[in-house]
């Protein structure tokens, strides 16, 4: 009776939810969580609001509620060995106080999830997963520990709700961090990229990760959930002089698409690491879940699909997500499909539409002119294929 629609599962809210409500957040369902999609100012549309927020992260500094990211606490003498087996890249030599980006495969070689894991101390790691896959990754780890490798001495437990998280991103983020945490050394030497520190925010213990999802200089600060509001208000108050603005999931998507950072829409259960340009993270030396499946014939084909960037030739027409890429717009139906648009945004850096696509033989297609067809929207758009790294391709920021 009542177990339908919104009643069939709990609606999860971040500890900062009431602040978002007071500040005109328009919410979106992210898995079972409610997340701010953008913060509406006046009569702004979603398009205008998210563009303003993304631009502000590129120019000043922005703050985003990242509490919903899955967090898994991993402890035990064999913790490193477990990570080494579930992730495609090497984990045995990660130093304490450093984070590493990792990719997990299913047994059939398909990418299951990506995230960062930080070594807190000798036998203690903090893993993050995507919001949508948090429960699946936990049960994946539990399954392997209980049934496949019972000899490993490791304990895993979900800590998603124990920590409230804020991502502080933008060229002025370091100045803001130094003011928030006067006792830490926020310089590049003191806290290098993918580094980890523990600090105090006016007496509240905080975990500080230097991790970026936006392509800008960025940090993620975690405090215990009860102190989440205190942290957020402190960031907003001290961030005023740096023109801080909160940003929602829409701006978050824009920023990651512009820099070619793959996320849920590319890791959609149909792609292997190569397709997402993550093959550099696949170890040749060690074994890991899904390794043998990567040698299947289709997976090693020379013209395998690959993530690329797509820009409309007129630099004006937005490309609908899910559209097909074709060579000839006038070919007989069914028109042979070369790939599909996985994610689209309005690039705030170049002020034109930009999309990511998974395209057949994508590696050799850069520079080619193709057509995007969206039968549902009745659109045919001439486009050019470019690199998926549309902003800051060398990663200098």
Short mmCIF file of C-alpha atoms in Angstrom, two decimals:
data_model
loop_
_atom_site.label_atom_id
_atom_site.label_comp_id
_atom_site.label_asym_id
_atom_site.label_seq_id
_atom_site.Cartn_x
_atom_site.Cartn_y
_atom_site.Cartn_z
CA UNK A 1 0.00 0.00 0.00
CA UNK A 2 2.30 2.76 1.22
CA UNK A 3 5.49 1.22 -0.19
CA UNK A 4 5.27 3.02 -3.53
CA UNK A 5 6.73 6.13 -5.13
CA UNK A 6 8.44 8.36 -2.58
CA UNK A 7 7.40 6.00 0.24
CA UNK A 8 9.35 3.02 -1.12
CA UNK A 9 12.68 4.35 0.21
CA UNK A 10 13.77 7.02 2.68
CA UNK A 11 14.65 10.45 1.37
CA UNK A 12 18.15 11.23 2.60
CA UNK A 13 19.15 14.80 3.37
CA UNK A 14 22.61 16.16 4.02
CA UNK A 15 23.25 17.80 7.43
CA UNK A 16 23.43 21.11 5.54
CA UNK A 17 19.96 20.69 4.03
CA UNK A 18 18.26 23.47 6.00
CA UNK A 19 20.98 25.96 4.98
CA UNK A 20 20.43 25.05 1.31
CA UNK A 21 16.67 25.53 1.72
CA UNK A 22 17.11 28.98 3.27
CA UNK A 23 19.41 29.97 0.43
CA UNK A 24 17.01 29.17 -2.43
CA UNK A 25 18.49 25.84 -3.46
CA UNK A 26 16.53 23.98 -6.12
CA UNK A 27 16.95 20.29 -5.27
CA UNK A 28 17.48 17.26 -7.48
CA UNK A 29 17.28 13.54 -6.65
CA UNK A 30 20.74 11.99 -6.58
CA UNK A 31 20.18 8.31 -5.86
CA UNK A 32 18.23 8.47 -2.59
CA UNK A 33 19.71 11.85 -1.63
CA UNK A 34 18.39 15.35 -2.22
CA UNK A 35 21.18 17.56 -3.53
CA UNK A 36 21.11 21.26 -4.45
CA UNK A 37 21.01 21.52 -8.25
CA UNK A 38 21.61 25.26 -8.19
CA UNK A 39 21.00 28.22 -5.89
CA UNK A 40 18.42 30.48 -7.48
CA UNK A 41 19.01 34.23 -7.47
CA UNK A 42 15.95 36.32 -8.44
CA UNK A 43 14.25 34.94 -11.56
CA UNK A 44 17.23 32.91 -12.76
CA UNK A 45 16.69 29.78 -14.83
CA UNK A 46 18.68 26.60 -14.19
CA UNK A 47 20.85 27.46 -17.22
CA UNK A 48 21.68 30.98 -16.00
CA UNK A 49 22.20 29.97 -12.38
CA UNK A 50 24.50 27.04 -13.06
CA UNK A 51 26.51 29.12 -15.55
CA UNK A 52 27.04 31.84 -12.94
CA UNK A 53 28.10 29.30 -10.30
CA UNK A 54 30.52 27.44 -12.60
CA UNK A 55 32.07 30.73 -13.80
CA UNK A 56 32.60 31.81 -10.20
CA UNK A 57 34.52 28.59 -9.43
CA UNK A 58 36.78 29.21 -12.45
CA UNK A 59 37.40 32.86 -11.48
CA UNK A 60 37.09 33.12 -7.66
CA UNK A 61 36.11 30.28 -5.31
CA UNK A 62 33.02 28.12 -4.83
CA UNK A 63 31.83 25.66 -2.21
CA UNK A 64 29.81 22.51 -2.87
CA UNK A 65 28.10 20.08 -0.49
CA UNK A 66 29.77 16.70 -1.13
CA UNK A 67 28.40 14.91 1.94
CA UNK A 68 26.53 12.45 -0.28
CA UNK A 69 29.70 10.84 -1.65
CA UNK A 70 29.94 7.25 -0.44
CA UNK A 71 32.56 6.89 2.29
CA UNK A 72 33.91 3.54 3.46
CA UNK A 73 36.26 3.14 6.42
CA UNK A 74 38.75 0.32 5.82
CA UNK A 75 40.93 -1.00 8.64
CA UNK A 76 43.21 -3.96 9.17
CA UNK A 77 46.70 -5.28 8.43
CA UNK A 78 45.57 -6.51 4.97
CA UNK A 79 43.79 -3.28 3.97
CA UNK A 80 46.38 -2.39 1.30
CA UNK A 81 46.16 -5.90 -0.15
CA UNK A 82 42.37 -5.62 -0.43
CA UNK A 83 42.64 -2.28 -2.27
CA UNK A 84 45.28 -3.75 -4.54
CA UNK A 85 42.90 -6.55 -5.56
CA UNK A 86 39.73 -4.50 -6.10
CA UNK A 87 41.31 -1.51 -7.87
CA UNK A 88 43.00 -1.79 -11.28
CA UNK A 89 46.02 0.30 -10.22
CA UNK A 90 48.74 -0.43 -7.62
CA UNK A 91 48.06 0.31 -3.93
CA UNK A 92 50.74 -1.43 -1.85
CA UNK A 93 53.11 1.55 -1.73
CA UNK A 94 50.72 4.45 -1.10
CA UNK A 95 52.36 6.56 1.66
CA UNK A 96 50.45 7.59 4.79
CA UNK A 97 48.71 11.00 4.34
CA UNK A 98 48.32 10.58 0.59
CA UNK A 99 45.24 9.93 -1.54
CA UNK A 100 45.11 8.04 -4.82
CA UNK A 101 42.51 7.85 -7.57
CA UNK A 102 41.28 4.32 -8.19
CA UNK A 103 39.08 2.47 -10.66
CA UNK A 104 37.13 -0.68 -9.80
CA UNK A 105 35.91 -3.21 -12.35
CA UNK A 106 33.17 -5.78 -12.26
CA UNK A 107 34.20 -9.38 -12.99
CA UNK A 108 33.32 -8.89 -16.67
CA UNK A 109 35.84 -6.05 -17.07
CA UNK A 110 33.24 -3.27 -17.11
CA UNK A 111 34.03 -0.19 -14.97
CA UNK A 112 31.98 -0.36 -11.78
CA UNK A 113 33.05 2.77 -9.90
CA UNK A 114 35.80 5.31 -9.45
CA UNK A 115 36.86 7.37 -6.47
CA UNK A 116 39.77 8.27 -4.23
CA UNK A 117 41.13 6.36 -1.28
CA UNK A 118 43.34 8.03 1.34
CA UNK A 119 45.79 6.35 3.68
CA UNK A 120 45.00 7.84 7.11
CA UNK A 121 47.55 5.70 9.01
CA UNK A 122 49.48 2.43 8.59
CA UNK A 123 46.40 0.12 8.56
CA UNK A 124 43.60 2.65 8.09
CA UNK A 125 42.16 3.87 4.79
CA UNK A 126 39.26 6.16 3.88
CA UNK A 127 37.61 5.23 0.57
CA UNK A 128 35.19 7.44 -1.35
CA UNK A 129 32.77 6.22 -4.00
CA UNK A 130 30.27 7.97 -6.25
CA UNK A 131 26.94 8.94 -4.66
CA UNK A 132 25.01 6.46 -6.81
CA UNK A 133 27.25 3.41 -6.26
CA UNK A 134 27.98 3.74 -2.52
CA UNK A 135 25.85 0.77 -1.41
CA UNK A 136 26.95 -1.43 -4.31
CA UNK A 137 30.65 -0.87 -3.65
CA UNK A 138 30.22 -1.68 0.05
CA UNK A 139 28.42 -4.94 -0.71
CA UNK A 140 31.04 -5.74 -3.40
CA UNK A 141 33.83 -5.41 -0.79
CA UNK A 142 31.86 -7.35 1.83
CA UNK A 143 31.13 -10.16 -0.65
CA UNK A 144 34.81 -10.60 -1.51
CA UNK A 145 35.97 -10.41 2.10
CA UNK A 146 33.41 -12.93 3.33
CA UNK A 147 33.31 -15.45 0.49
CA UNK A 148 36.31 -15.14 -1.81
CA UNK A 149 39.19 -13.96 0.41
CA UNK A 150 38.19 -14.87 3.98
CA UNK A 151 41.92 -15.05 4.83
CA UNK A 152 42.29 -11.26 4.52
CA UNK A 153 42.27 -9.53 7.90
CA UNK A 154 40.28 -6.39 7.02
CA UNK A 155 37.13 -4.68 8.23
CA UNK A 156 34.98 -2.38 6.07
CA UNK A 157 32.16 -0.17 7.33
CA UNK A 158 30.12 2.61 5.71
CA UNK A 159 30.90 6.03 7.18
CA UNK A 160 28.93 8.11 4.65
CA UNK A 161 26.66 9.66 7.26
CA UNK A 162 29.40 10.20 9.85
CA UNK A 163 31.06 12.96 7.85
CA UNK A 164 29.73 16.18 6.35
CA UNK A 165 31.82 17.24 3.36
CA UNK A 166 32.45 20.54 1.60
CA UNK A 167 34.48 20.91 -1.61
CA UNK A 168 36.21 24.29 -1.84
CA UNK A 169 37.32 24.92 -5.42
CA UNK A 170 38.75 27.76 -7.46
CA UNK A 171 41.91 29.85 -7.89
CA UNK A 172 41.33 31.58 -4.52
CA UNK A 173 40.69 28.36 -2.58
CA UNK A 174 44.19 28.21 -1.05
CA UNK A 175 43.89 31.75 0.39
CA UNK A 176 40.53 30.79 1.89
CA UNK A 177 41.92 27.52 3.35
CA UNK A 178 44.81 29.38 4.98
CA UNK A 179 42.30 31.70 6.71
CA UNK A 180 40.00 28.85 7.75
CA UNK A 181 42.92 26.80 9.11
CA UNK A 182 45.59 29.31 10.24
CA UNK A 183 47.66 26.54 11.89
CA UNK A 184 48.16 24.36 8.80
CA UNK A 185 50.59 24.96 5.97
CA UNK A 186 48.33 25.16 2.90
CA UNK A 187 51.23 25.88 0.51
CA UNK A 188 51.95 23.53 -2.37
CA UNK A 189 54.80 21.98 -0.35
CA UNK A 190 52.77 21.75 2.88
CA UNK A 191 49.74 20.15 1.23
CA UNK A 192 50.59 18.83 -2.25
CA UNK A 193 48.03 17.59 -4.79
CA UNK A 194 46.38 14.39 -3.49
CA UNK A 195 47.73 15.14 0.00
CA UNK A 196 45.88 14.74 3.30
CA UNK A 197 46.06 16.67 6.58
CA UNK A 198 44.16 16.80 9.83
CA UNK A 199 43.34 20.28 11.09
CA UNK A 200 41.09 22.22 13.41
CA UNK A 201 38.34 24.61 12.36
CA UNK A 202 37.80 26.83 15.43
CA UNK A 203 38.21 23.82 17.70
CA UNK A 204 36.33 21.34 15.49
CA UNK A 205 38.44 18.43 14.18
CA UNK A 206 38.56 18.32 10.37
CA UNK A 207 39.98 16.06 7.69
CA UNK A 208 41.44 18.00 4.76
CA UNK A 209 42.01 16.37 1.37
CA UNK A 210 43.56 18.21 -1.57
CA UNK A 211 41.41 16.66 -4.28
CA UNK A 212 39.80 18.28 -7.31
CA UNK A 213 36.77 17.32 -9.35
CA UNK A 214 36.58 20.70 -11.10
CA UNK A 215 39.99 21.04 -12.72
CA UNK A 216 40.76 24.00 -10.45
CA UNK A 217 42.86 24.14 -7.30
CA UNK A 218 40.54 22.48 -4.78
CA UNK A 219 40.19 20.95 -1.33
CA UNK A 220 37.63 18.74 0.38
CA UNK A 221 37.00 19.33 4.07
CA UNK A 222 35.23 16.71 6.20
CA UNK A 223 33.94 17.27 9.73
CA UNK A 224 31.69 15.08 11.85
CA UNK A 225 28.12 15.51 10.65
CA UNK A 226 26.91 17.31 13.78
CA UNK A 227 29.38 20.09 13.00
CA UNK A 228 28.48 20.26 9.31
CA UNK A 229 26.43 23.44 9.55
CA UNK A 230 29.08 25.15 11.65
CA UNK A 231 31.73 24.33 9.02
CA UNK A 232 29.59 25.48 6.10
CA UNK A 233 28.65 28.79 7.74
CA UNK A 234 32.29 29.42 8.65
CA UNK A 235 33.36 28.79 5.02
CA UNK A 236 30.66 31.18 3.72
CA UNK A 237 31.55 33.87 6.28
CA UNK A 238 35.32 33.80 5.76
CA UNK A 239 34.87 33.25 2.01
CA UNK A 240 32.98 36.55 1.58
CA UNK A 241 36.15 38.53 0.91
CA UNK A 242 37.04 36.07 -1.88
CA UNK A 243 33.58 36.39 -3.52
CA UNK A 244 32.59 32.84 -2.57
CA UNK A 245 29.35 31.34 -3.93
CA UNK A 246 27.88 27.91 -3.26
CA UNK A 247 27.46 25.75 -6.37
CA UNK A 248 25.12 22.84 -7.05
CA UNK A 249 25.28 19.61 -9.04
CA UNK A 250 24.61 21.34 -12.37
CA UNK A 251 27.71 23.58 -12.10
CA UNK A 252 29.62 20.58 -10.70
CA UNK A 253 28.76 18.68 -13.92
CA UNK A 254 29.77 21.61 -16.13
CA UNK A 255 33.17 21.85 -14.46
CA UNK A 256 33.92 18.13 -14.74
CA UNK A 257 32.68 17.86 -18.36
CA UNK A 258 34.87 20.80 -19.44
CA UNK A 259 37.99 19.06 -18.14
CA UNK A 260 37.01 15.63 -19.54
CA UNK A 261 36.66 14.01 -16.10
CA UNK A 262 34.47 10.92 -16.57
CA UNK A 263 31.57 10.34 -14.15
CA UNK A 264 28.37 8.30 -13.89
CA UNK A 265 27.12 9.04 -17.40
CA UNK A 266 30.33 7.60 -18.92
CA UNK A 267 30.71 4.82 -16.34
CA UNK A 268 27.24 3.61 -17.26
CA UNK A 269 27.81 -0.15 -17.07
CA UNK A 270 28.81 -0.40 -20.75
CA UNK A 271 32.40 0.86 -20.71
CA UNK A 272 35.85 -0.54 -19.92
CA UNK A 273 38.80 1.60 -18.68
CA UNK A 274 40.08 2.15 -22.24
CA UNK A 275 36.76 3.69 -23.36
CA UNK A 276 37.05 6.27 -20.57
CA UNK A 277 40.77 7.00 -21.19
CA UNK A 278 41.57 5.34 -17.87
CA UNK A 279 43.79 2.63 -19.36
CA UNK A 280 46.85 4.30 -17.78
CA UNK A 281 45.46 3.16 -14.42
CA UNK A 282 45.33 -0.51 -15.43
CA UNK A 283 48.32 -2.32 -13.95
CA UNK A 284 50.20 -4.75 -16.20
CA UNK A 285 52.03 -6.30 -13.25
CA UNK A 286 49.40 -7.37 -10.71
CA UNK A 287 46.10 -9.22 -10.68
CA UNK A 288 42.79 -7.50 -9.92
CA UNK A 289 39.07 -8.21 -10.26
CA UNK A 290 38.08 -8.15 -13.95
CA UNK A 291 41.60 -8.36 -15.34
CA UNK A 292 41.18 -11.44 -17.54
CA UNK A 293 37.95 -10.11 -19.01
CA UNK A 294 39.86 -7.15 -20.46
CA UNK A 295 41.49 -9.50 -22.98
CA UNK A 296 38.21 -10.37 -24.67
CA UNK A 297 38.23 -9.84 -28.43
CA UNK A 298 35.88 -6.84 -28.52
CA UNK A 299 37.76 -5.15 -25.68
CA UNK A 300 41.10 -5.14 -27.50
CA UNK A 301 39.75 -4.18 -30.95
CA UNK A 302 41.87 -1.55 -32.71
CA UNK A 303 38.90 0.74 -33.37
CA UNK A 304 37.47 0.46 -29.84
CA UNK A 305 35.22 3.32 -28.68
CA UNK A 306 36.79 6.16 -26.68
CA UNK A 307 35.71 9.28 -24.80
CA UNK A 308 36.08 12.46 -26.91
CA UNK A 309 34.88 16.06 -26.84
CA UNK A 310 32.20 17.41 -29.19
CA UNK A 311 31.67 21.04 -30.19
CA UNK A 312 28.85 22.27 -32.49
CA UNK A 313 30.23 24.01 -35.60
CA UNK A 314 28.02 27.07 -35.04
CA UNK A 315 29.21 27.33 -31.39
CA UNK A 316 25.60 28.02 -30.38
CA UNK A 317 23.36 24.95 -30.60
CA UNK A 318 23.20 22.88 -27.42
CA UNK A 319 23.57 19.13 -28.00
CA UNK A 320 20.96 16.91 -26.31
CA UNK A 321 22.39 14.14 -24.11
CA UNK A 322 21.79 10.66 -25.51
CA UNK A 323 21.98 11.84 -29.14
CA UNK A 324 23.67 9.63 -31.75
CA UNK A 325 26.80 10.53 -33.68
CA UNK A 326 26.66 9.68 -37.40
CA UNK A 327 28.87 10.29 -40.44
CA UNK A 328 26.17 11.16 -42.95
CA UNK A 329 23.03 12.99 -41.84
CA UNK A 330 21.14 11.92 -44.98
CA UNK A 331 21.89 8.19 -44.87
CA UNK A 332 19.02 5.69 -45.02
CA UNK A 333 17.51 4.78 -41.67
CA UNK A 334 18.61 3.01 -39.57
CA UNK A 335 21.61 5.31 -39.89
CA UNK A 336 24.86 3.58 -38.80
CA UNK A 337 25.67 4.95 -35.34
CA UNK A 338 29.30 5.74 -34.46
CA UNK A 339 28.73 6.71 -30.83
CA UNK A 340 26.56 8.65 -28.42
CA UNK A 341 26.61 11.87 -26.40
CA UNK A 342 27.07 10.98 -22.72
CA UNK A 343 27.08 14.44 -21.13
CA UNK A 344 26.54 18.05 -22.26
CA UNK A 345 27.13 21.47 -20.77
CA UNK A 346 27.65 25.11 -21.67
CA UNK A 347 31.40 25.70 -21.37
CA UNK A 348 31.91 28.77 -19.17
CA UNK A 349 35.56 28.88 -20.19
CA UNK A 350 34.94 29.12 -23.97
CA UNK A 351 31.33 30.35 -23.85
CA UNK A 352 29.91 27.72 -26.20
CA UNK A 353 28.23 24.31 -25.85
CA UNK A 354 30.54 21.36 -25.18
CA UNK A 355 29.76 17.66 -24.82
CA UNK A 356 31.50 14.41 -24.02
CA UNK A 357 30.80 11.43 -26.25
CA UNK A 358 31.79 7.77 -26.40
CA UNK A 359 32.81 7.35 -30.04
CA UNK A 360 33.98 4.39 -32.15
CA UNK A 361 37.69 4.70 -32.99
CA UNK A 362 37.56 7.94 -30.99
CA UNK A 363 41.33 8.13 -30.68
CA UNK A 364 41.67 8.76 -34.43
CA UNK A 365 38.50 10.83 -34.88
CA UNK A 366 39.76 14.07 -33.32
CA UNK A 367 39.54 16.88 -35.87
CA UNK A 368 36.78 15.13 -37.89
CA UNK A 369 33.41 16.69 -38.72
CA UNK A 370 30.36 14.53 -37.91
CA UNK A 371 26.64 15.00 -37.26
CA UNK A 372 24.71 14.67 -34.04
CA UNK A 373 21.19 13.31 -34.51
CA UNK A 374 18.49 13.49 -31.87
CA UNK A 375 15.28 11.98 -33.28
CA UNK A 376 13.42 12.76 -30.03
CA UNK A 377 14.27 16.46 -30.24
CA UNK A 378 14.15 16.43 -34.04
CA UNK A 379 17.62 17.94 -34.28
CA UNK A 380 20.52 17.40 -36.66
CA UNK A 381 23.63 19.34 -35.60
CA UNK A 382 26.95 19.47 -37.51
CA UNK A 383 29.80 19.05 -35.00
CA UNK A 384 33.56 18.77 -34.73
CA UNK A 385 35.31 16.11 -32.61
CA UNK A 386 37.93 17.55 -30.24
CA UNK A 387 39.93 16.35 -27.23
CA UNK A 388 37.89 15.57 -24.12
CA UNK A 389 40.27 17.87 -22.18
CA UNK A 390 38.58 21.10 -23.24
CA UNK A 391 39.87 23.22 -20.36
CA UNK A 392 43.44 23.30 -19.00
CA UNK A 393 44.59 20.25 -21.04
CA UNK A 394 48.03 20.23 -19.35
CA UNK A 395 46.57 20.31 -15.84
CA UNK A 396 48.56 23.41 -14.84
CA UNK A 397 45.86 24.78 -12.55
#
